[in-house]
PDB file of C-alpha atoms in Angstrom:
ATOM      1  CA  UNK A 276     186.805  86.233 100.364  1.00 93.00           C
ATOM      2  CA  UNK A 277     184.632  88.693 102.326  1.00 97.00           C
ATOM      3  CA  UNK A 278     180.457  88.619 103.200  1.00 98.00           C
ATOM      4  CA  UNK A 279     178.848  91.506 102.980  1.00 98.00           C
ATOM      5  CA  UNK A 280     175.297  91.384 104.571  1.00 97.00           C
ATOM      6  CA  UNK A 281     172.580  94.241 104.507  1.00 95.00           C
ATOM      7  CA  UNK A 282     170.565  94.514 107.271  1.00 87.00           C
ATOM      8  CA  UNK A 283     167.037  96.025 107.434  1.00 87.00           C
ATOM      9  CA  UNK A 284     166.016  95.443 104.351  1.00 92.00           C
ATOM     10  CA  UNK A 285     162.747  94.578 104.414  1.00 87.00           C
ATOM     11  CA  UNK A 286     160.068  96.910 105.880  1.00 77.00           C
ATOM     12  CA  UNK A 287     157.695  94.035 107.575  1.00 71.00           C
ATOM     13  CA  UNK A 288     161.112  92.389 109.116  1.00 76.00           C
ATOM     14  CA  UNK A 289     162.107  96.166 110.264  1.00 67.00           C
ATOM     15  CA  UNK A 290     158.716  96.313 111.593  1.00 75.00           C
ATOM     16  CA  UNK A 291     158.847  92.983 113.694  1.00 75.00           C
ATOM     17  CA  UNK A 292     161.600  93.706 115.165  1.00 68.00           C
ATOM     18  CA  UNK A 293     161.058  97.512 115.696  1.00 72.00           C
ATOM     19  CA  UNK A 294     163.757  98.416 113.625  1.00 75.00           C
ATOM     20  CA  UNK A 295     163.599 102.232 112.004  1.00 76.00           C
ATOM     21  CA  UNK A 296     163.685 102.309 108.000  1.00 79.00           C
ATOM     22  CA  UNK A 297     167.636 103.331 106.690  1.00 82.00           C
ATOM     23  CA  UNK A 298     167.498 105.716 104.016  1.00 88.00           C
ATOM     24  CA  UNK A 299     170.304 104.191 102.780  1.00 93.00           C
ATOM     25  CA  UNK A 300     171.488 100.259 103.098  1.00 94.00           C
ATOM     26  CA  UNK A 301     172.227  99.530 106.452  1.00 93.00           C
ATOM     27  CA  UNK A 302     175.581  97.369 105.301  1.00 95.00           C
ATOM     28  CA  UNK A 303     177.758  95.047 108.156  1.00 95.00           C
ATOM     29  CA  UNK A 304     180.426  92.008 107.110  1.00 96.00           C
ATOM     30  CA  UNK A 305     180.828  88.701 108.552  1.00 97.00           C
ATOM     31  CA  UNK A 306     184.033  87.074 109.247  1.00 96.00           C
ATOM     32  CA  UNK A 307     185.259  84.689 106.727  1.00 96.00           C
ATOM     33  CA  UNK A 308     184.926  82.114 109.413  1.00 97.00           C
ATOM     34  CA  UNK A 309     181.333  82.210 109.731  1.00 98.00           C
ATOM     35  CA  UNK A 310     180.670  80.828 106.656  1.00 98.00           C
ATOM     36  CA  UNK A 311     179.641  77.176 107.658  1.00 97.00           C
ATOM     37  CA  UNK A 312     180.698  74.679 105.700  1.00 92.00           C
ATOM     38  CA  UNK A 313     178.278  72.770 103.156  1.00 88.00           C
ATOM     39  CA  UNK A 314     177.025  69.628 104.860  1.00 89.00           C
ATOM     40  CA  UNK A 315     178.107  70.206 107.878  1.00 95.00           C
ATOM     41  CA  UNK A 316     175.525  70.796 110.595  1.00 97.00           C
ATOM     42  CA  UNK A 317     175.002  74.134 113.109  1.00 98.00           C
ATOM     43  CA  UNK A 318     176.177  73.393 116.425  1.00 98.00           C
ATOM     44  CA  UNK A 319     174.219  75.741 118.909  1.00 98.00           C
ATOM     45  CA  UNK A 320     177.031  77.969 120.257  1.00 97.00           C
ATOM     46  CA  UNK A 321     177.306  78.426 124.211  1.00 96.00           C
ATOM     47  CA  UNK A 322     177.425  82.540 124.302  1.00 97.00           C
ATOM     48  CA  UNK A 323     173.619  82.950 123.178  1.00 97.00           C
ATOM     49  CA  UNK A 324     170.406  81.168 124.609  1.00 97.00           C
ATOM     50  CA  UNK A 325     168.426  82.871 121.532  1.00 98.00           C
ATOM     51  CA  UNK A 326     169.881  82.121 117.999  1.00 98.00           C
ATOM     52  CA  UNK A 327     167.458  82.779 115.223  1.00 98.00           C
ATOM     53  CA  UNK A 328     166.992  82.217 111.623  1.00 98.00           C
ATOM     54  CA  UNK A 329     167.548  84.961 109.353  1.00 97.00           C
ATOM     55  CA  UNK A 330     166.966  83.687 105.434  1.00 98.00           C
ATOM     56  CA  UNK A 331     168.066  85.295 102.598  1.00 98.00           C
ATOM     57  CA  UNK A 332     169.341  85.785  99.337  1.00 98.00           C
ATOM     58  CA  UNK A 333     172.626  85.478  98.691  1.00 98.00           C
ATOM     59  CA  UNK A 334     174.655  86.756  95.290  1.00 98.00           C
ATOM     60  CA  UNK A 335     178.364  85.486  94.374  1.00 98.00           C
ATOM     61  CA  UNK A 336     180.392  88.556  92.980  1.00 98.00           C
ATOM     62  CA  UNK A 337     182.579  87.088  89.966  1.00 98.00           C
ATOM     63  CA  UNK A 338     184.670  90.131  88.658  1.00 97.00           C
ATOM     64  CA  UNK A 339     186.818  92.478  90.634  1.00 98.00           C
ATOM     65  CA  UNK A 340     185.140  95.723  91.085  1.00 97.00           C
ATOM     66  CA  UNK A 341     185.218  99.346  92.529  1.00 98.00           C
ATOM     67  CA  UNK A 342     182.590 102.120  92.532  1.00 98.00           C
ATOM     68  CA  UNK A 343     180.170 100.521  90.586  1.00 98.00           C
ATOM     69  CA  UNK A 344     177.294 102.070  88.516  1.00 98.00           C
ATOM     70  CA  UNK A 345     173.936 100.729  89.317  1.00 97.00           C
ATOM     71  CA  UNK A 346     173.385 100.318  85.511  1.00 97.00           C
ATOM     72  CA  UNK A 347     176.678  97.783  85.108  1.00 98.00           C
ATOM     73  CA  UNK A 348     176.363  96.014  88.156  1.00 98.00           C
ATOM     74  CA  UNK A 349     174.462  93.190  87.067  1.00 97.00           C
ATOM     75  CA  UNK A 350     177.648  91.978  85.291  1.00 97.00           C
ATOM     76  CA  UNK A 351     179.190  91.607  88.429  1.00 98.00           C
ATOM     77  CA  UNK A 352     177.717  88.487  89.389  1.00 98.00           C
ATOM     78  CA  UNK A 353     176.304  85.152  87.988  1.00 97.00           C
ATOM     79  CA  UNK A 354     175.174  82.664  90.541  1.00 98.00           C
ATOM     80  CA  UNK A 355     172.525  83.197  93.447  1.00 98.00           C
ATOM     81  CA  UNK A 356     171.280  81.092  96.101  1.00 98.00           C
ATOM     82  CA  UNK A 357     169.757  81.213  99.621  1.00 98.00           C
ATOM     83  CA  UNK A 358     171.716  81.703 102.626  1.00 98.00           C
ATOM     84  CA  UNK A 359     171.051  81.717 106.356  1.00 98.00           C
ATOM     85  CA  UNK A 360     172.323  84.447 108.694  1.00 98.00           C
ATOM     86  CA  UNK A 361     172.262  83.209 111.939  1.00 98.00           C
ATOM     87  CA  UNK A 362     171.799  86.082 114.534  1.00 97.00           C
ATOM     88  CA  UNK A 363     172.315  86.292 118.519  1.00 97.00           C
ATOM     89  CA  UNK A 364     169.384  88.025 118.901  1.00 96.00           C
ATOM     90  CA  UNK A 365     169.851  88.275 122.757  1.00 96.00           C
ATOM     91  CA  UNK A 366     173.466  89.561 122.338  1.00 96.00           C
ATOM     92  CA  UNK A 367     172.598  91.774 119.525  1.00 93.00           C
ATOM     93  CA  UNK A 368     169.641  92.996 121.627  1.00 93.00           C
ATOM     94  CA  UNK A 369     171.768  94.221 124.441  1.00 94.00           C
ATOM     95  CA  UNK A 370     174.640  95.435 122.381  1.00 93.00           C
ATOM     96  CA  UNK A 371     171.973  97.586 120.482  1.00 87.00           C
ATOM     97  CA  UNK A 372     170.626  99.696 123.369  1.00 89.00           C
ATOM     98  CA  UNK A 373     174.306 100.338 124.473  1.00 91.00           C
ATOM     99  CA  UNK A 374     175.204 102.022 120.870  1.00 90.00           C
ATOM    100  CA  UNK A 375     177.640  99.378 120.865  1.00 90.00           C
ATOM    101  CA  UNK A 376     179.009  97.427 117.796  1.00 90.00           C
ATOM    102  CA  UNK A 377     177.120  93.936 117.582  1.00 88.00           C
ATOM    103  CA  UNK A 378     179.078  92.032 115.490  1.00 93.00           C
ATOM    104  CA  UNK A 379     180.138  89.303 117.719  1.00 96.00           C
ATOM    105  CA  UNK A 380     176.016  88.902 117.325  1.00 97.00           C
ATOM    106  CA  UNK A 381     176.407  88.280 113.852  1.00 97.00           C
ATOM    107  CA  UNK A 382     179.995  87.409 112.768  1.00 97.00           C
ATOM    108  CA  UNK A 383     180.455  84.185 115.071  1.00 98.00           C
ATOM    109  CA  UNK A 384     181.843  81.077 113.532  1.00 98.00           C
ATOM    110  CA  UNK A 385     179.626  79.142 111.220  1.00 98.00           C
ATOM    111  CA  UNK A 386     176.871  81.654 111.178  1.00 98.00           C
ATOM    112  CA  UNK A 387     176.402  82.573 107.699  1.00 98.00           C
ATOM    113  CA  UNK A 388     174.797  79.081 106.480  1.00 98.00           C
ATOM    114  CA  UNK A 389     174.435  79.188 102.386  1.00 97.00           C
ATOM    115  CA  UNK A 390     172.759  76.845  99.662  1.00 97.00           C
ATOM    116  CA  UNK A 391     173.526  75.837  96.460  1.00 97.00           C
ATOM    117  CA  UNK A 392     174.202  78.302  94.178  1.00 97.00           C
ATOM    118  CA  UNK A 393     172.365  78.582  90.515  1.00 97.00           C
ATOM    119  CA  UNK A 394     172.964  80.575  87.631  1.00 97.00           C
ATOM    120  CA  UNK A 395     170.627  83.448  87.617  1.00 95.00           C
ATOM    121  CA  UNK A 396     170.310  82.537  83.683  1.00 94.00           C
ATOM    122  CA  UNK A 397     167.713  80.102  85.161  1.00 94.00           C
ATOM    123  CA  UNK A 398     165.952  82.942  86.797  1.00 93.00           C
ATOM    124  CA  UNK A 399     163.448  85.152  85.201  1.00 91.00           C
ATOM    125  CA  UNK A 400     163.188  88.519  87.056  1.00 94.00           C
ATOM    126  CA  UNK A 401     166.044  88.516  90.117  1.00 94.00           C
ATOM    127  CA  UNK A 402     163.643  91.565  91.163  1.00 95.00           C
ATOM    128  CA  UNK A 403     160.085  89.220  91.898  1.00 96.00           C
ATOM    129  CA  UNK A 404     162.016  86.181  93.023  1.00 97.00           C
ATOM    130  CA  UNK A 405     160.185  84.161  95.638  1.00 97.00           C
ATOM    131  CA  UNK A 406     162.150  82.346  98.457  1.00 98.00           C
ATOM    132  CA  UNK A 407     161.274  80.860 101.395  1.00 98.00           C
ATOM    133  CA  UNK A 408     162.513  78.849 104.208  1.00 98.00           C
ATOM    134  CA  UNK A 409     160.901  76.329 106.153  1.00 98.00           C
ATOM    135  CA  UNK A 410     161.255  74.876 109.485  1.00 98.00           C
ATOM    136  CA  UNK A 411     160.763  71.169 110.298  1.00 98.00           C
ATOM    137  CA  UNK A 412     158.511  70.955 107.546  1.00 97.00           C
ATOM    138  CA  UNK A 413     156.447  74.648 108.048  1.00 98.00           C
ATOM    139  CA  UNK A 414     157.110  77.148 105.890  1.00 98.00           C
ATOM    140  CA  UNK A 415     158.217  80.012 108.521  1.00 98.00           C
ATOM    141  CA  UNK A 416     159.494  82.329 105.909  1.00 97.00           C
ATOM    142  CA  UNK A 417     158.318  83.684 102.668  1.00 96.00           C
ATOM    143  CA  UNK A 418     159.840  86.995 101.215  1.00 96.00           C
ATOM    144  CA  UNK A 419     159.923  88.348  97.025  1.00 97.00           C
ATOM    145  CA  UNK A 420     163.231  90.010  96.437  1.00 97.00           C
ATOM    146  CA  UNK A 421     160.454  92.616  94.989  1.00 96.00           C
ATOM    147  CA  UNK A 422     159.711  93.837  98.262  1.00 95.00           C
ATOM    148  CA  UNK A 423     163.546  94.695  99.287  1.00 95.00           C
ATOM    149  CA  UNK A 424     164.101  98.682 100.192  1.00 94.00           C
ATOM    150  CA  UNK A 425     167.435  98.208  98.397  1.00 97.00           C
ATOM    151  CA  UNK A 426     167.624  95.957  94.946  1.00 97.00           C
ATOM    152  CA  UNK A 427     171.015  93.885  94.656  1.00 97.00           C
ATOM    153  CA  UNK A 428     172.272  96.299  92.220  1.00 97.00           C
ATOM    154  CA  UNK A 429     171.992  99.146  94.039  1.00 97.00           C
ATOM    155  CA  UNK A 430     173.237  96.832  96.849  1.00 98.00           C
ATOM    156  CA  UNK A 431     176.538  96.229  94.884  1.00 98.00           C
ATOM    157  CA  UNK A 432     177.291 100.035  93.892  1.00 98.00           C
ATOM    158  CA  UNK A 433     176.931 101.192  96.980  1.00 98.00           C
ATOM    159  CA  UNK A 434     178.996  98.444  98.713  1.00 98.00           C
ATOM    160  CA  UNK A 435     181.817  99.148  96.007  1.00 98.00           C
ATOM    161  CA  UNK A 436     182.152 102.921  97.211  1.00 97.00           C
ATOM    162  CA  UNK A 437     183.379 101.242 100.313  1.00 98.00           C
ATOM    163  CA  UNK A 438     184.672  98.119  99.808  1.00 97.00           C
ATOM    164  CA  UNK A 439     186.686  96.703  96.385  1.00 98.00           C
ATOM    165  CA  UNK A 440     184.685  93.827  95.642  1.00 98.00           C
ATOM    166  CA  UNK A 441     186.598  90.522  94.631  1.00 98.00           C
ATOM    167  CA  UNK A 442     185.829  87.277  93.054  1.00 98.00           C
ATOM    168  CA  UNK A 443     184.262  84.675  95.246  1.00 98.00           C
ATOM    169  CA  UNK A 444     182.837  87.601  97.557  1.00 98.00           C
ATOM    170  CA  UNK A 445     179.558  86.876  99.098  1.00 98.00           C
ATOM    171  CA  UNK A 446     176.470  89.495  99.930  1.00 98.00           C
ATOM    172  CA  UNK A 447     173.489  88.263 101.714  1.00 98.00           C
ATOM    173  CA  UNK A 448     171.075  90.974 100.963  1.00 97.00           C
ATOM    174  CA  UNK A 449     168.633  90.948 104.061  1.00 95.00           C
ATOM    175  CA  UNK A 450     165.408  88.694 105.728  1.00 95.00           C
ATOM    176  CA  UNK A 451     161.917  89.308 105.234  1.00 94.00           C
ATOM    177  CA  UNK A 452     159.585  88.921 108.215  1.00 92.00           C
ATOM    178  CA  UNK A 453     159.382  85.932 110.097  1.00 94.00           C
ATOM    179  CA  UNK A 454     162.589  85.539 112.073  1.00 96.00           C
ATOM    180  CA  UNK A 455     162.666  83.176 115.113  1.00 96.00           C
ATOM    181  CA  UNK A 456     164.612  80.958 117.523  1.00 98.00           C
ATOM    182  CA  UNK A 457     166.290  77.305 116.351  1.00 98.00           C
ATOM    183  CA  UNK A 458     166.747  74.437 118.753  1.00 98.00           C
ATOM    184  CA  UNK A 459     168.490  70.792 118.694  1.00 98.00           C
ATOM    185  CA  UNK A 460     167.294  68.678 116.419  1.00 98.00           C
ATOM    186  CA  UNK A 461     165.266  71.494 114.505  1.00 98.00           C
ATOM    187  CA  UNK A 462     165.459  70.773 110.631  1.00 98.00           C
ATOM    188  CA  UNK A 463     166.098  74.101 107.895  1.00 98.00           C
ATOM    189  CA  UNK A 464     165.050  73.681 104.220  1.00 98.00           C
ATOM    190  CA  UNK A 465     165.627  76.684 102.356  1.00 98.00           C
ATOM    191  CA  UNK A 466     163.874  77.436  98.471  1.00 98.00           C
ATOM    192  CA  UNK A 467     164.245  79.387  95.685  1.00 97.00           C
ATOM    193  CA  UNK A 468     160.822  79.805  93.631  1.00 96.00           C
ATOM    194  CA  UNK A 469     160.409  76.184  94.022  1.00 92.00           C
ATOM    195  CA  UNK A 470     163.732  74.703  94.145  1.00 96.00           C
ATOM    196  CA  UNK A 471     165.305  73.472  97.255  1.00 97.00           C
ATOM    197  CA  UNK A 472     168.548  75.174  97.841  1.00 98.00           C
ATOM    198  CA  UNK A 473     169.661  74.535 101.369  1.00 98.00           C
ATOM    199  CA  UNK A 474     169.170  71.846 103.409  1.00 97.00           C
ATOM    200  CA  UNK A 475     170.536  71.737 107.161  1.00 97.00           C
ATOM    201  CA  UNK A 476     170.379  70.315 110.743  1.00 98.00           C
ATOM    202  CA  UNK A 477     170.236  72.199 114.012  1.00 98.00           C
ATOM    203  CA  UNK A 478     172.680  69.846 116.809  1.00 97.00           C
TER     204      UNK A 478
END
């Protein structure tokens, strides 16, 4: 099992964070080992004194696949759900204005953070979903899967020019605006439309 996350995918989150637009998706993986497992809280590592929220949505790939057309790839996957990329902003940060890679900013154990998954039967347009995340009880995020640069099928094909995607393979297709710093004892709730997905505590 492999994640595949997009980054910059979102103008307004690009924009926050000064970030230039890609022309293409901006695509980076996370270690099998950061995906935390369900019910189990995130511990605050000790490398990074600024780890932020990124939510987002998240798509299970259920057939083997390589070089995908845009048209088929929406058979390539069944199940959605929110996720949580966890970022070290201040490590990423530095690594950034080096020109050096900054995965150890996003790859660390237990950093990808995902919710339930639902059958995207239940859905009725995967291109206007709504999601959101809130924190301690404020909603601090609020993105439409409308407003990506890159839809998850186009996503998908242009991952599987790269990469041969497998069964149980995760993508996390990017984080609106809104990004910010978690603490101890912070509480995450993450929604689709108006279902609670993810639910998790910050120790």
């Amino acid at each position: 099992m492999k994640i595949i996350a997009i980054g910059m995918n979102y103008t307004a989150h690009n924009k926050e964070l000064n970030f230039k637009t890609p022309q293409e998706p901006t695509l980076f993986m996370k270690a099998d080992s950061s995906l935390l497992k369900k019910g189990t809280p995130f511990f605050l590592p000790d490398f990074s004194t600024n780890i932020q929220y990124e939510a987002e949505v998240v798509v299970k790939i259920n057939r083997l696949g390589k070089n995908i057309s845009e048209k088929f790839a929406h058979r390539y996957y069944e199940e959605v759900t929110i996720g949580i990329d966890f970022t070290a902003r201040d490590l990423q940060s530095k690594l950034r204005e080096s020109g050096l890679p900054w995965e150890i900013s996003k790859s660390f154990d237990n950093s990808a953070a995902l919710g339930d998954f639902i059958s995207k039967s239940e859905i009725k347009d995967l291109n206007n979903l709504n999601f959101h995340l809130d924190l301690n009880g404020q909603t601090v995020q609020q993105g439409n899967t409308g407003k990506m640069l890159f839809t998850i099928d186009q996503i998908i094909a242009y991952a599987s020019r790269f990469f041969t995607l497998k069964i149980g393979d995760l993508i996390y297709t990017g984080t609106p605006a809104g990004v910010g710093p978690v603490k101890i004892g912070d509480h995450l709730e993450g929604f689709l439309e108006n279902s609670k997905l993810l639910d998790l505590n910050i120790k």
